[in-house]
Amino acid sequence: MLSITSVFARLKAVKSNKPASKAPKKQTRDLEKSRKEILDVAFMEVFTRGFQGVSIDDIVKKTSLTKGAFYHQFPTKLDFGYALVEEVISPMIIDRWITPLEQFDNPLDGILKQMKNLIGNAPPAHLKLGCPLNNLVQEMSPIDKGFHKRLQTALQLWIDETEKHLKRAKANGYLKTNVNTKQVAQFVVMAHEGFYGMLKGLDDPKAFHALYNVLEKYFEVISHH
Amino acid sequence: MLSITSVFARLKAVKSNKPASKAPKKQTRDLEKSRKEILDVAFMEVFTRGFQGVSIDDIVKKTSLTKGAFYHQFPTKLDFGYALVEEVISPMIIDRWITPLEQFDNPLDGILKQMKNLIGNAPPAHLKLGCPLNNLVQEMSPIDKGFHKRLQTALQLWIDETEKHLKRAKANGYLKTNVNTKQVAQFVVMAHEGFYGMLKGLDDPKAFHALYNVLEKYFEVISHH
DNA sequence: TTGACAACATACTAACTAGTATGTTAATGT
DNA sequence: ACATTAACATACTAGTTAGTATGTTGTCAA
């Protein structure tokens, strides 16, 4: 049984759950829970085979539900894809790449350390799948406007949240005052996508360290010491 | 030999029914020519809609040929995809990103200038399509071994050829002697893919300059002056 | 308790898909 | 000049696809 959390062990449970939990009500029908189950299963399917490469029949077959439930949640396959971006992938980015930075006094260290944790130490089997967001950007952004819009929003969120921490780095005196935080934030997110894309294409496990070293050196250049 | 010099310029180009320039070689059947026509048309289709998003019927419909010709050339859709990578995309990378560097005494300048030419000055409509190689890497690399192998070869070619010019840069005294040319070559190719992916996702035309400036600054750090 | 409706399940369809089977014709060697 | 075959064209198939039509049942307010 594949789930998001089993793949990304560090990913905490996100999103809402059912209303106030009083008595253990044995619900056999729960709209939100069903939506979560579908999106959870579908995430892995789309992640591994692409949006166009996955059929709705495939998804529901891996679910405890049926096609009726699917189309009760999502009017069309595209709408389902939009929900994937907004309700699964976007929160995941925050959880994996932004929230952890809060623990670092120097966000630059946090960015590097997190890259090492989540990319450098990832098993090759995971690296071959790339980045869920980047995959969808490359595949669906030019094909469908609705996708493009939502993927753009997700990317911009990542950039904006990264910049907040870079501003904090500047305020804390780690970052030189003349560096353009917006530029660096864009570059950092670009590097994430580029790293993922590269490691997906190449098989060389040493490639990460090569890329990482370059980024590290760049960070030194823009840092006070 | 396929030499697609300006693929991007022929977004709207019609098929080139070139009458023989010299001897009136009025061939109505030409295996190589047919292969070229199919791959040429198919490249744009796959480029815009993805490999899985394009059907063989779609492709042949945009061709002067039919399905019979297609399957006479390619045993299966996958084999056709492999040919796309090897016969169209790989030569394109060399044409667009490697060969132009020969004209530069300082290859680092050439890399930056070429990025500005082919990415920075590209019309937004083209940027939205991303990079043909990167698109296929993200979409097909985890799905099919044959694709993965050939895409990896193409990427490695790009890296290796880039490194050759970086070594030349070092020999010419432009690059500091202590820099690892292989690392930098990997980073440069990663940056290309990252740039493309980023600009595909975002709509901001200024994003290129932000990314470019960072890369330029990094090049200064590793350069003699 | 009982409608009433939300949350499903099941069965179906029209369109599309990769691939095949088989026919047709242009080129080529002899 | 003609038989052979490579280079196609045409017609078809079995399987898949997104989406729909319609039936069933759990849940809850009154």
XYZ file of N, CA and C in Angstrom, chain B residues 75-166:
276
model
N 9.210 0.100 -35.687
C 8.432 -1.083 -35.284
C 7.365 -0.746 -34.253
N 7.654 0.198 -33.375
C 6.714 0.548 -32.314
C 6.844 2.022 -31.970
N 5.898 2.517 -31.208
C 5.916 3.934 -30.829
C 7.165 4.249 -30.011
N 7.551 3.324 -29.154
C 8.739 3.541 -28.346
C 9.991 3.670 -29.211
N 10.112 2.777 -30.193
C 11.264 2.857 -31.092
C 11.300 4.200 -31.813
N 10.133 4.679 -32.164
C 10.048 6.007 -32.763
C 10.553 7.077 -31.785
N 10.158 6.947 -30.535
C 10.625 7.897 -29.521
C 12.136 7.863 -29.370
N 12.703 6.674 -29.391
C 14.157 6.547 -29.294
C 14.833 7.278 -30.453
N 14.272 7.081 -31.650
C 14.833 7.744 -32.838
C 14.758 9.262 -32.688
N 13.684 9.741 -32.090
C 13.538 11.175 -31.863
C 14.705 11.706 -31.035
N 15.025 10.993 -29.976
C 16.108 11.426 -29.100
C 17.448 11.377 -29.828
N 17.699 10.266 -30.493
C 19.017 10.053 -31.081
C 19.237 10.842 -32.363
N 18.198 10.962 -33.160
C 18.380 11.541 -34.494
C 17.956 12.997 -34.598
N 17.186 13.460 -33.642
C 16.737 14.856 -33.715
C 17.259 15.671 -32.536
N 16.962 15.218 -31.342
C 17.247 16.046 -30.174
C 18.742 16.134 -29.878
N 19.427 15.007 -29.923
C 20.863 15.035 -29.638
C 21.639 15.940 -30.603
N 21.436 15.777 -31.918
C 22.115 16.699 -32.831
C 21.740 18.158 -32.580
N 20.501 18.368 -32.152
C 20.037 19.729 -31.887
C 20.812 20.358 -30.735
N 21.064 19.572 -29.721
C 21.824 20.090 -28.576
C 23.204 20.536 -29.023
N 23.843 19.703 -29.809
C 25.169 20.055 -30.314
C 25.105 21.330 -31.141
N 24.138 21.398 -32.027
C 24.001 22.565 -32.894
C 23.751 23.850 -32.127
N 22.938 23.747 -31.103
C 22.497 24.960 -30.419
C 23.409 25.366 -29.272
N 24.013 24.405 -28.594
C 24.717 24.743 -27.362
C 26.219 24.482 -27.395
N 26.675 23.640 -28.305
C 28.100 23.306 -28.321
C 28.833 23.985 -29.482
N 28.393 23.727 -30.695
C 29.069 24.272 -31.867
C 29.293 25.789 -31.786
N 28.306 26.549 -31.345
C 28.515 28.012 -31.280
C 29.673 28.426 -30.363
N 30.010 27.579 -29.411
C 31.077 27.940 -28.464
C 32.440 28.018 -29.152
N 32.556 27.336 -30.287
C 33.848 27.299 -30.981
C 34.298 28.685 -31.415
N 33.326 29.553 -31.606
C 33.676 30.900 -32.084
C 34.196 31.809 -30.969
N 34.133 31.342 -29.747
C 34.536 32.195 -28.633
C 35.917 31.812 -28.110
N 36.752 32.817 -27.969
C 38.058 32.575 -27.380
C 37.899 32.192 -25.914
N 36.947 32.841 -25.264
C 36.612 32.475 -23.889
C 35.259 31.772 -23.866
N 35.268 30.457 -23.737
C 34.027 29.675 -23.771
C 33.000 30.121 -22.728
N 33.460 30.638 -21.590
C 32.524 31.104 -20.567
C 31.653 32.229 -21.115
N 32.284 33.134 -21.864
C 31.506 34.179 -22.525
C 30.503 33.573 -23.497
N 30.963 32.558 -24.211
C 30.101 31.902 -25.193
C 28.876 31.274 -24.557
N 29.087 30.623 -23.439
C 27.953 29.987 -22.752
C 26.916 31.021 -22.347
N 27.397 32.101 -21.743
C 26.476 33.153 -21.293
C 25.759 33.806 -22.480
N 26.542 34.105 -23.514
C 25.970 34.767 -24.682
C 24.916 33.884 -25.356
N 25.228 32.605 -25.447
C 24.306 31.679 -26.100
C 23.019 31.522 -25.291
N 23.155 31.535 -23.987
C 21.952 31.464 -23.150
C 21.082 32.685 -23.378
N 21.738 33.833 -23.495
C 20.983 35.064 -23.729
C 20.294 35.003 -25.091
N 21.025 34.513 -26.078
C 20.459 34.418 -27.425
C 19.269 33.473 -27.483
N 19.473 32.278 -27.000
C 18.492 31.211 -27.244
C 17.417 31.119 -26.171
N 17.708 31.639 -24.982
C 16.679 31.601 -23.940
C 16.169 33.007 -23.632
N 17.100 33.899 -23.339
C 16.713 35.251 -22.949
C 15.931 35.982 -24.023
N 16.326 35.785 -25.263
C 15.666 36.487 -26.362
C 14.572 35.666 -27.038
N 14.319 34.497 -26.521
C 13.274 33.664 -27.119
C 11.902 34.250 -26.813
N 11.002 34.199 -27.777
C 9.637 34.683 -27.535
C 8.965 33.817 -26.471
N 8.122 34.435 -25.667
C 7.446 33.719 -24.577
C 6.740 32.452 -25.037
N 6.209 32.495 -26.253
C 5.506 31.307 -26.769
C 6.430 30.100 -26.848
N 7.710 30.374 -27.114
C 8.660 29.282 -27.184
C 9.096 28.826 -25.795
N 9.253 29.799 -24.922
C 9.688 29.463 -23.567
C 8.670 28.579 -22.859
N 7.423 28.781 -23.211
C 6.380 27.978 -22.566
C 6.493 26.502 -22.909
N 7.178 26.209 -23.995
C 7.338 24.807 -24.397
C 8.510 24.139 -23.688
N 9.379 24.926 -23.116
C 10.502 24.360 -22.385
C 11.603 23.850 -23.283
N 12.327 22.850 -22.799
C 13.449 22.260 -23.523
C 13.048 20.857 -23.978
N 13.186 20.577 -25.268
C 12.764 19.277 -25.794
C 13.387 18.109 -25.041
N 14.663 18.223 -24.724
C 15.328 17.141 -23.996
C 14.788 17.026 -22.583
N 14.730 18.151 -21.891
C 14.263 18.135 -20.507
C 12.827 17.626 -20.411
N 11.995 18.035 -21.333
C 10.611 17.554 -21.342
C 10.566 16.028 -21.352
N 11.330 15.456 -22.246
C 11.317 13.992 -22.370
C 11.946 13.320 -21.156
N 12.991 13.920 -20.637
C 13.614 13.357 -19.434
C 12.585 13.271 -18.315
N 11.893 14.367 -18.084
C 10.945 14.404 -16.970
C 9.776 13.449 -17.202
N 9.325 13.389 -18.449
C 8.139 12.573 -18.721
C 8.460 11.079 -18.849
N 9.502 10.749 -19.596
C 9.682 9.360 -20.011
C 10.789 8.598 -19.286
N 11.694 9.311 -18.663
C 12.838 8.648 -18.055
C 12.450 7.590 -17.022
N 11.493 7.860 -16.140
C 11.163 6.833 -15.142
C 10.256 5.745 -15.692
N 9.635 6.001 -16.809
C 8.616 5.095 -17.324
C 9.205 3.978 -18.160
N 10.218 4.310 -18.938
C 10.750 3.329 -19.891
C 12.278 3.310 -19.875
N 12.824 2.121 -19.742
C 14.276 1.959 -19.667
C 14.987 2.433 -20.921
N 14.424 2.080 -22.058
C 15.040 2.474 -23.325
C 15.146 3.976 -23.457
N 14.091 4.657 -23.068
C 14.119 6.119 -23.047
C 15.192 6.613 -22.085
N 15.161 6.074 -20.885
C 16.108 6.510 -19.861
C 17.542 6.423 -20.363
N 17.852 5.289 -20.944
C 19.208 5.053 -21.435
C 19.618 6.092 -22.477
N 18.742 6.323 -23.442
C 19.075 7.244 -24.517
C 19.093 8.696 -24.059
N 18.196 9.032 -23.152
C 18.180 10.402 -22.631
C 19.416 10.666 -21.785
N 19.817 9.646 -21.043
C 21.025 9.756 -20.242
C 22.238 9.988 -21.141
N 22.296 9.245 -22.224
C 23.392 9.403 -23.183
C 23.422 10.826 -23.750
N 22.246 11.338 -24.074
C 22.163 12.691 -24.632
C 22.638 13.721 -23.614
N 22.184 13.571 -22.378
C 22.600 14.490 -21.321
C 24.112 14.435 -21.117
N 24.635 13.214 -21.085
C 26.067 13.039 -20.854
C 26.874 13.640 -21.997
N 26.365 13.500 -23.202
C 27.015 14.126 -24.360
C 27.113 15.632 -24.168
N 26.013 16.210 -23.773
C 25.957 17.656 -23.530
C 27.002 18.058 -22.477
N 27.029 17.300 -21.393
C 27.977 17.607 -20.316
C 29.421 17.458 -20.793
N 29.702 16.357 -21.457
C 31.074 16.086 -21.899
C 31.574 17.149 -22.878
N 30.711 17.504 -23.823
C 31.115 18.504 -24.812
C 31.298 19.876 -24.163
N 30.475 20.141 -23.166
C 30.627 21.393 -22.428
C 31.953 21.403 -21.680
N 32.282 20.266 -21.096
C 33.529 20.210 -20.319
C 34.752 20.436 -21.214
N 34.677 19.923 -22.430
C 35.794 20.135 -23.350
C 36.092 21.624 -23.506
N 35.044 22.396 -23.635
C 35.233 23.840 -23.803
C 35.693 24.494 -22.502
N 35.273 23.941 -21.390
C 35.736 24.481 -20.103
C 37.224 24.199 -19.922
